[in-house]
PDB file of C-alpha atoms in Angstrom:
ATOM      1  CA  MET A   1     -33.147-103.060-107.857  1.00  0.00           C
ATOM      2  CA  VAL A   2     -32.863-101.915-104.261  1.00  0.00           C
ATOM      3  CA  THR A   3     -30.858-104.141-101.976  1.00  0.00           C
ATOM      4  CA  GLY A   4     -30.455-104.061 -98.219  1.00  0.00           C
ATOM      5  CA  ILE A   5     -27.339-102.754 -96.528  1.00  0.00           C
ATOM      6  CA  HIS A   6     -24.881-105.536 -95.801  1.00  0.00           C
ATOM      7  CA  ILE A   7     -23.367-105.411 -92.323  1.00  0.00           C
ATOM      8  CA  PRO A   8     -20.445-107.772 -91.669  1.00  0.00           C
ATOM      9  CA  GLU A   9     -21.242-110.489 -89.158  1.00  0.00           C
ATOM     10  CA  GLU A  10     -18.269-109.510 -86.984  1.00  0.00           C
ATOM     11  CA  GLU A  11     -19.608-105.960 -86.590  1.00  0.00           C
ATOM     12  CA  ILE A  12     -22.971-107.331 -85.499  1.00  0.00           C
ATOM     13  CA  LEU A  13     -21.256-109.665 -83.032  1.00  0.00           C
ATOM     14  CA  VAL A  14     -19.154-106.831 -81.587  1.00  0.00           C
ATOM     15  CA  ASP A  15     -22.229-104.630 -81.215  1.00  0.00           C
ATOM     16  CA  ILE A  16     -24.019-107.379 -79.277  1.00  0.00           C
ATOM     17  CA  LEU A  17     -21.079-108.345 -77.070  1.00  0.00           C
ATOM     18  CA  THR A  18     -20.284-104.764 -76.055  1.00  0.00           C
ATOM     19  CA  ARG A  19     -23.720-104.581 -74.414  1.00  0.00           C
ATOM     20  CA  LEU A  20     -23.125-107.578 -72.144  1.00  0.00           C
ATOM     21  CA  PRO A  21     -21.765-107.528 -68.563  1.00  0.00           C
ATOM     22  CA  VAL A  22     -18.127-108.428 -67.972  1.00  0.00           C
ATOM     23  CA  LYS A  23     -18.866-111.753 -66.279  1.00  0.00           C
ATOM     24  CA  SER A  24     -20.827-112.924 -69.323  1.00  0.00           C
ATOM     25  CA  LEU A  25     -17.937-111.996 -71.609  1.00  0.00           C
ATOM     26  CA  LEU A  26     -15.531-114.038 -69.501  1.00  0.00           C
ATOM     27  CA  ARG A  27     -17.752-117.094 -69.929  1.00  0.00           C
ATOM     28  CA  PHE A  28     -18.089-116.505 -73.668  1.00  0.00           C
ATOM     29  CA  LYS A  29     -14.317-116.703 -74.108  1.00  0.00           C
ATOM     30  CA  CYS A  30     -14.807-120.471 -74.041  1.00  0.00           C
ATOM     31  CA  VAL A  31     -17.101-120.462 -77.106  1.00  0.00           C
ATOM     32  CA  SER A  32     -14.260-120.469 -79.633  1.00  0.00           C
ATOM     33  CA  GLU A  33     -10.732-119.220 -80.223  1.00  0.00           C
ATOM     34  CA  SER A  34     -12.060-116.383 -82.391  1.00  0.00           C
ATOM     35  CA  TRP A  35     -14.430-115.215 -79.634  1.00  0.00           C
ATOM     36  CA  LYS A  36     -11.605-115.408 -77.099  1.00  0.00           C
ATOM     37  CA  ALA A  37      -9.346-113.314 -79.340  1.00  0.00           C
ATOM     38  CA  LEU A  38     -12.110-110.772 -79.942  1.00  0.00           C
ATOM     39  CA  ILE A  39     -13.029-110.337 -76.278  1.00  0.00           C
ATOM     40  CA  SER A  40      -9.328-110.098 -75.312  1.00  0.00           C
ATOM     41  CA  ASP A  41      -8.600-107.472 -77.959  1.00  0.00           C
ATOM     42  CA  PRO A  42      -7.701-104.056 -76.422  1.00  0.00           C
ATOM     43  CA  TYR A  43      -9.896-102.224 -78.953  1.00  0.00           C
ATOM     44  CA  PHE A  44     -12.913-104.320 -77.968  1.00  0.00           C
ATOM     45  CA  LYS A  45     -12.223-103.751 -74.255  1.00  0.00           C
ATOM     46  CA  ARG A  46     -12.128 -99.986 -74.763  1.00  0.00           C
ATOM     47  CA  LYS A  47     -15.309-100.103 -76.868  1.00  0.00           C
ATOM     48  CA  HIS A  48     -17.057-102.162 -74.168  1.00  0.00           C
ATOM     49  CA  LEU A  49     -15.964 -99.692 -71.479  1.00  0.00           C
ATOM     50  CA  ASN A  50     -17.121 -96.663 -73.474  1.00  0.00           C
ATOM     51  CA  HIS A  51     -20.513 -98.279 -74.027  1.00  0.00           C
ATOM     52  CA  ALA A  52     -20.838 -98.952 -70.296  1.00  0.00           C
ATOM     53  CA  LYS A  53     -19.950 -95.337 -69.491  1.00  0.00           C
ATOM     54  CA  ASN A  54     -22.802 -94.108 -71.663  1.00  0.00           C
ATOM     55  CA  LYS A  55     -25.382 -96.165 -69.798  1.00  0.00           C
ATOM     56  CA  LEU A  56     -27.649 -94.093 -67.573  1.00  0.00           C
ATOM     57  CA  ASN A  57     -27.239 -96.447 -64.628  1.00  0.00           C
ATOM     58  CA  PHE A  58     -23.440 -96.577 -64.691  1.00  0.00           C
ATOM     59  CA  GLN A  59     -23.213 -94.479 -61.531  1.00  0.00           C
ATOM     60  CA  LYS A  60     -22.477 -96.723 -58.566  1.00  0.00           C
ATOM     61  CA  PHE A  61     -22.907 -96.409 -54.814  1.00  0.00           C
ATOM     62  CA  LEU A  62     -20.091 -98.133 -52.908  1.00  0.00           C
ATOM     63  CA  PHE A  63     -19.893 -98.698 -49.162  1.00  0.00           C
ATOM     64  CA  ASP A  64     -18.282-101.045 -46.677  1.00  0.00           C
ATOM     65  CA  THR A  65     -19.233-102.608 -43.351  1.00  0.00           C
ATOM     66  CA  LEU A  66     -17.054-103.919 -40.533  1.00  0.00           C
ATOM     67  CA  SER A  67     -18.419-106.894 -38.624  1.00  0.00           C
ATOM     68  CA  PRO A  68     -16.718-107.916 -35.338  1.00  0.00           C
ATOM     69  CA  GLY A  69     -14.741-111.095 -35.913  1.00  0.00           C
ATOM     70  CA  LYS A  70     -15.590-111.189 -39.623  1.00  0.00           C
ATOM     71  CA  GLY A  71     -13.761-108.196 -41.063  1.00  0.00           C
ATOM     72  CA  TYR A  72     -14.752-105.916 -43.918  1.00  0.00           C
ATOM     73  CA  ASP A  73     -17.457-106.433 -46.519  1.00  0.00           C
ATOM     74  CA  PHE A  74     -17.923-104.326 -49.647  1.00  0.00           C
ATOM     75  CA  TYR A  75     -21.307-103.653 -51.233  1.00  0.00           C
ATOM     76  CA  CYS A  76     -22.248-101.951 -54.463  1.00  0.00           C
ATOM     77  CA  ALA A  77     -25.529-100.701 -55.907  1.00  0.00           C
ATOM     78  CA  SER A  78     -26.551 -98.891 -59.080  1.00  0.00           C
ATOM     79  CA  LEU A  79     -28.152 -95.468 -58.958  1.00  0.00           C
ATOM     80  CA  SER A  80     -31.008 -94.831 -61.378  1.00  0.00           C
ATOM     81  CA  PRO A  81     -31.535 -91.372 -62.980  1.00  0.00           C
ATOM     82  CA  ASN A  82     -34.226 -90.593 -60.391  1.00  0.00           C
ATOM     83  CA  GLY A  83     -31.838 -91.380 -57.524  1.00  0.00           C
ATOM     84  CA  LEU A  84     -33.262 -94.771 -56.567  1.00  0.00           C
ATOM     85  CA  VAL A  85     -30.894 -97.545 -55.496  1.00  0.00           C
ATOM     86  CA  ASN A  86     -31.156-100.888 -57.284  1.00  0.00           C
ATOM     87  CA  ASP A  87     -29.071-103.914 -58.243  1.00  0.00           C
ATOM     88  CA  PHE A  88     -27.718-104.219 -54.690  1.00  0.00           C
ATOM     89  CA  ARG A  89     -24.951-106.836 -54.389  1.00  0.00           C
ATOM     90  CA  ARG A  90     -22.010-107.888 -52.240  1.00  0.00           C
ATOM     91  CA  LEU A  91     -18.524-107.670 -53.736  1.00  0.00           C
ATOM     92  CA  ASP A  92     -15.676-110.101 -53.237  1.00  0.00           C
ATOM     93  CA  TRP A  93     -12.958-108.459 -51.177  1.00  0.00           C
ATOM     94  CA  PRO A  94      -9.567-108.047 -52.944  1.00  0.00           C
ATOM     95  CA  SER A  95      -7.224-110.938 -52.310  1.00  0.00           C
ATOM     96  CA  VAL A  96      -4.567-110.026 -49.725  1.00  0.00           C
ATOM     97  CA  SER A  97      -2.195-112.709 -48.454  1.00  0.00           C
ATOM     98  CA  THR A  98      -1.251-110.982 -45.180  1.00  0.00           C
ATOM     99  CA  PRO A  99      -3.506-109.838 -42.301  1.00  0.00           C
ATOM    100  CA  PHE A 100      -4.256-106.125 -42.331  1.00  0.00           C
ATOM    101  CA  CYS A 101      -5.729-103.630 -39.902  1.00  0.00           C
ATOM    102  CA  GLY A 102      -7.139-101.071 -42.302  1.00  0.00           C
ATOM    103  CA  PHE A 103      -7.451 -99.866 -45.873  1.00  0.00           C
ATOM    104  CA  LYS A 104      -8.109 -96.746 -47.908  1.00  0.00           C
ATOM    105  CA  VAL A 105      -9.742 -96.375 -51.321  1.00  0.00           C
ATOM    106  CA  TYR A 106      -7.651 -93.678 -52.995  1.00  0.00           C
ATOM    107  CA  CYS A 107      -9.517 -93.369 -56.258  1.00  0.00           C
ATOM    108  CA  CYS A 108     -11.315 -95.125 -59.073  1.00  0.00           C
ATOM    109  CA  CYS A 109     -10.668 -95.013 -62.815  1.00  0.00           C
ATOM    110  CA  ASP A 110     -12.714 -96.945 -65.393  1.00  0.00           C
ATOM    111  CA  ALA A 111     -14.143 -99.128 -62.604  1.00  0.00           C
ATOM    112  CA  LEU A 112     -10.635-100.025 -61.358  1.00  0.00           C
ATOM    113  CA  PHE A 113     -10.046 -99.215 -57.687  1.00  0.00           C
ATOM    114  CA  LEU A 114      -6.682 -98.228 -56.220  1.00  0.00           C
ATOM    115  CA  ILE A 115      -6.609 -99.383 -52.594  1.00  0.00           C
ATOM    116  CA  GLY A 116      -3.959 -98.854 -49.926  1.00  0.00           C
ATOM    117  CA  ILE A 117      -3.593-101.742 -47.468  1.00  0.00           C
ATOM    118  CA  HIS A 118      -2.260-101.056 -43.963  1.00  0.00           C
ATOM    119  CA  THR A 119      -0.748-103.846 -41.875  1.00  0.00           C
ATOM    120  CA  GLU A 120       0.446-101.523 -39.098  1.00  0.00           C
ATOM    121  CA  ASN A 121      -1.740 -99.094 -37.155  1.00  0.00           C
ATOM    122  CA  SER A 122       1.033 -96.538 -36.738  1.00  0.00           C
ATOM    123  CA  SER A 123       2.047 -96.312 -40.392  1.00  0.00           C
ATOM    124  CA  ASN A 124       0.828 -93.423 -42.564  1.00  0.00           C
ATOM    125  CA  GLU A 125       2.229 -95.014 -45.710  1.00  0.00           C
ATOM    126  CA  PRO A 126       0.273 -98.075 -46.939  1.00  0.00           C
ATOM    127  CA  SER A 127       2.114-101.367 -46.603  1.00  0.00           C
ATOM    128  CA  MET A 128       0.985-102.299 -50.094  1.00  0.00           C
ATOM    129  CA  LEU A 129      -1.136-101.049 -52.965  1.00  0.00           C
ATOM    130  CA  SER A 130      -3.762-103.193 -54.632  1.00  0.00           C
ATOM    131  CA  LEU A 131      -5.542-102.646 -57.930  1.00  0.00           C
ATOM    132  CA  TRP A 132      -9.034-104.119 -57.728  1.00  0.00           C
ATOM    133  CA  ASN A 133     -11.591-104.871 -60.440  1.00  0.00           C
ATOM    134  CA  PRO A 134     -14.810-105.789 -58.598  1.00  0.00           C
ATOM    135  CA  SER A 135     -16.634-106.568 -61.860  1.00  0.00           C
ATOM    136  CA  ILE A 136     -14.611-109.754 -62.305  1.00  0.00           C
ATOM    137  CA  SER A 137     -13.560-110.222 -58.650  1.00  0.00           C
ATOM    138  CA  GLU A 138      -9.857-109.926 -59.463  1.00  0.00           C
ATOM    139  CA  SER A 139      -7.083-107.878 -57.895  1.00  0.00           C
ATOM    140  CA  MET A 140      -3.331-107.499 -58.124  1.00  0.00           C
ATOM    141  CA  VAL A 141      -0.762-106.265 -55.631  1.00  0.00           C
ATOM    142  CA  LEU A 142       1.431-103.591 -57.183  1.00  0.00           C
ATOM    143  CA  PRO A 143       5.235-103.615 -56.897  1.00  0.00           C
ATOM    144  CA  ARG A 144       6.799-102.505 -53.646  1.00  0.00           C
ATOM    145  CA  LEU A 145       6.996 -98.745 -53.297  1.00  0.00           C
ATOM    146  CA  GLY A 146      10.163 -96.740 -52.824  1.00  0.00           C
ATOM    147  CA  SER A 147      11.248 -95.139 -49.581  1.00  0.00           C
ATOM    148  CA  PRO A 148       8.313 -94.627 -47.163  1.00  0.00           C
ATOM    149  CA  LEU A 149       6.954 -91.095 -46.961  1.00  0.00           C
ATOM    150  CA  GLN A 150       5.464 -89.380 -43.939  1.00  0.00           C
ATOM    151  CA  VAL A 151       2.501 -87.881 -45.777  1.00  0.00           C
ATOM    152  CA  SER A 152       1.660 -89.115 -49.262  1.00  0.00           C
ATOM    153  CA  THR A 153      -1.315 -89.701 -51.499  1.00  0.00           C
ATOM    154  CA  TYR A 154      -1.923 -91.719 -54.646  1.00  0.00           C
ATOM    155  CA  GLY A 155      -3.823 -91.392 -57.886  1.00  0.00           C
ATOM    156  CA  LEU A 156      -4.779 -93.656 -60.785  1.00  0.00           C
ATOM    157  CA  GLY A 157      -5.353 -92.562 -64.366  1.00  0.00           C
ATOM    158  CA  TYR A 158      -5.540 -93.823 -67.934  1.00  0.00           C
ATOM    159  CA  ASP A 159      -2.942 -92.727 -70.500  1.00  0.00           C
ATOM    160  CA  SER A 160      -4.607 -92.912 -73.920  1.00  0.00           C
ATOM    161  CA  ILE A 161      -1.299 -92.402 -75.751  1.00  0.00           C
ATOM    162  CA  SER A 162       0.347 -95.513 -74.309  1.00  0.00           C
ATOM    163  CA  ASP A 163      -2.988 -97.295 -73.682  1.00  0.00           C
ATOM    164  CA  ASP A 164      -1.914 -97.925 -70.111  1.00  0.00           C
ATOM    165  CA  TYR A 165      -3.085 -97.215 -66.583  1.00  0.00           C
ATOM    166  CA  LYS A 166      -0.621 -95.376 -64.365  1.00  0.00           C
ATOM    167  CA  VAL A 167      -0.296 -94.922 -60.620  1.00  0.00           C
ATOM    168  CA  LEU A 168       1.008 -91.624 -59.255  1.00  0.00           C
ATOM    169  CA  ARG A 169       2.510 -91.188 -55.796  1.00  0.00           C
ATOM    170  CA  ILE A 170       2.751 -87.637 -54.471  1.00  0.00           C
ATOM    171  CA  ASP A 171       4.704 -86.464 -51.441  1.00  0.00           C
ATOM    172  CA  GLN A 172       2.290 -83.979 -49.888  1.00  0.00           C
ATOM    173  CA  GLU A 173       5.137 -82.264 -48.039  1.00  0.00           C
ATOM    174  CA  GLY A 174       7.077 -81.690 -51.259  1.00  0.00           C
ATOM    175  CA  MET A 175      10.261 -83.223 -49.816  1.00  0.00           C
ATOM    176  CA  ALA A 176      10.613 -86.195 -52.202  1.00  0.00           C
ATOM    177  CA  PRO A 177      10.213 -86.565 -55.984  1.00  0.00           C
ATOM    178  CA  ASP A 178       6.798 -87.633 -57.181  1.00  0.00           C
ATOM    179  CA  GLU A 179       6.757 -91.064 -58.787  1.00  0.00           C
ATOM    180  CA  ILE A 180       4.692 -92.759 -61.457  1.00  0.00           C
ATOM    181  CA  LEU A 181       4.240 -96.455 -62.240  1.00  0.00           C
ATOM    182  CA  ALA A 182       3.044 -97.754 -65.604  1.00  0.00           C
ATOM    183  CA  LEU A 183       0.994-100.880 -64.945  1.00  0.00           C
ATOM    184  CA  LYS A 184       1.952-102.646 -68.174  1.00  0.00           C
ATOM    185  CA  SER A 185       5.563-102.723 -67.031  1.00  0.00           C
ATOM    186  CA  ALA A 186       4.612-103.424 -63.406  1.00  0.00           C
ATOM    187  CA  SER A 187       4.131-107.121 -64.137  1.00  0.00           C
ATOM    188  CA  ARG A 188       7.604-107.359 -65.677  1.00  0.00           C
ATOM    189  CA  GLU A 189       9.741-104.739 -63.952  1.00  0.00           C
ATOM    190  CA  ARG A 190       9.441-103.241 -60.506  1.00  0.00           C
ATOM    191  CA  ILE A 191      10.222 -99.714 -61.545  1.00  0.00           C
ATOM    192  CA  TYR A 192       8.815 -96.436 -60.282  1.00  0.00           C
ATOM    193  CA  LYS A 193       9.791 -93.584 -62.569  1.00  0.00           C
ATOM    194  CA  GLN A 194      10.518 -90.250 -60.952  1.00  0.00           C
ATOM    195  CA  ILE A 195       8.827 -87.324 -62.681  1.00  0.00           C
ATOM    196  CA  GLU A 196       9.712 -83.659 -62.784  1.00  0.00           C
ATOM    197  CA  ALA A 197       7.335 -81.529 -60.753  1.00  0.00           C
ATOM    198  CA  ALA A 198       7.292 -78.177 -59.043  1.00  0.00           C
ATOM    199  CA  ASN A 199       8.432 -78.266 -55.431  1.00  0.00           C
ATOM    200  CA  LEU A 200       4.961 -77.701 -54.000  1.00  0.00           C
ATOM    201  CA  LYS A 201       3.163 -79.015 -50.971  1.00  0.00           C
ATOM    202  CA  TYR A 202      -0.035 -80.903 -51.720  1.00  0.00           C
ATOM    203  CA  GLN A 203      -3.065 -80.922 -49.486  1.00  0.00           C
ATOM    204  CA  GLU A 204      -5.114 -84.084 -49.762  1.00  0.00           C
ATOM    205  CA  ILE A 205      -8.855 -83.496 -50.146  1.00  0.00           C
ATOM    206  CA  LYS A 206     -10.695 -85.431 -47.488  1.00  0.00           C
ATOM    207  CA  LYS A 207     -14.352 -85.914 -46.748  1.00  0.00           C
ATOM    208  CA  ASN A 208     -15.911 -87.871 -43.942  1.00  0.00           C
ATOM    209  CA  ILE A 209     -18.164 -90.448 -45.601  1.00  0.00           C
ATOM    210  CA  LYS A 210     -18.368 -92.871 -42.708  1.00  0.00           C
ATOM    211  CA  GLY A 211     -21.753 -94.521 -42.711  1.00  0.00           C
ATOM    212  CA  GLN A 212     -22.738 -92.770 -45.939  1.00  0.00           C
ATOM    213  CA  GLY A 213     -20.775 -94.582 -48.595  1.00  0.00           C
ATOM    214  CA  LEU A 214     -19.231 -93.138 -51.712  1.00  0.00           C
ATOM    215  CA  VAL A 215     -20.817 -92.264 -55.044  1.00  0.00           C
ATOM    216  CA  LEU A 216     -18.596 -93.003 -58.026  1.00  0.00           C
ATOM    217  CA  ASN A 217     -19.347 -91.999 -61.602  1.00  0.00           C
ATOM    218  CA  VAL A 218     -16.962 -94.441 -63.268  1.00  0.00           C
TER     219      VAL A 218
END
């Protein structure tokens, strides 16, 4: 007698939930404690992210506008395989408690944006760093940096061994040690770990994208 293949209900549920947008998953946390635990599980989060990366329309077009008296607005749109822009929407600006005069998007990793906030026009070093997740309209201000540098740049990456995102600060003049911050410990300890690196000068790669926006394959 031939019988059908039995697939556990939890596997079916995971397969369905990984295809949903983040905002829907946040709402579904209220369904039950088991759903909340599943959606909060690190393995599920990574599976959901990997599924999103494989989607053809996961490439995003990000740009900002500055309106007199209103400040900055961020917008995002999806790019289809044929290059057409769709799903155009406005993003909630990262929460910053102090007034600022400018910002810089350093990089993006797994749809998380590392942003430098400037509260002084004359300062090359950002007054604060913010990690922003526009998918759920949440952001966090990272711990205070070490001694200010004249010329520095920042990077954000994912460490699969420790399952953690890490921020790297590089002195482009090669005068100070490079530093790295593990975000899991950032909420508990304000520690930047110095890392061994060759005494080299780094040249930041810049491109004028004013009025054009930025294409991110995240």
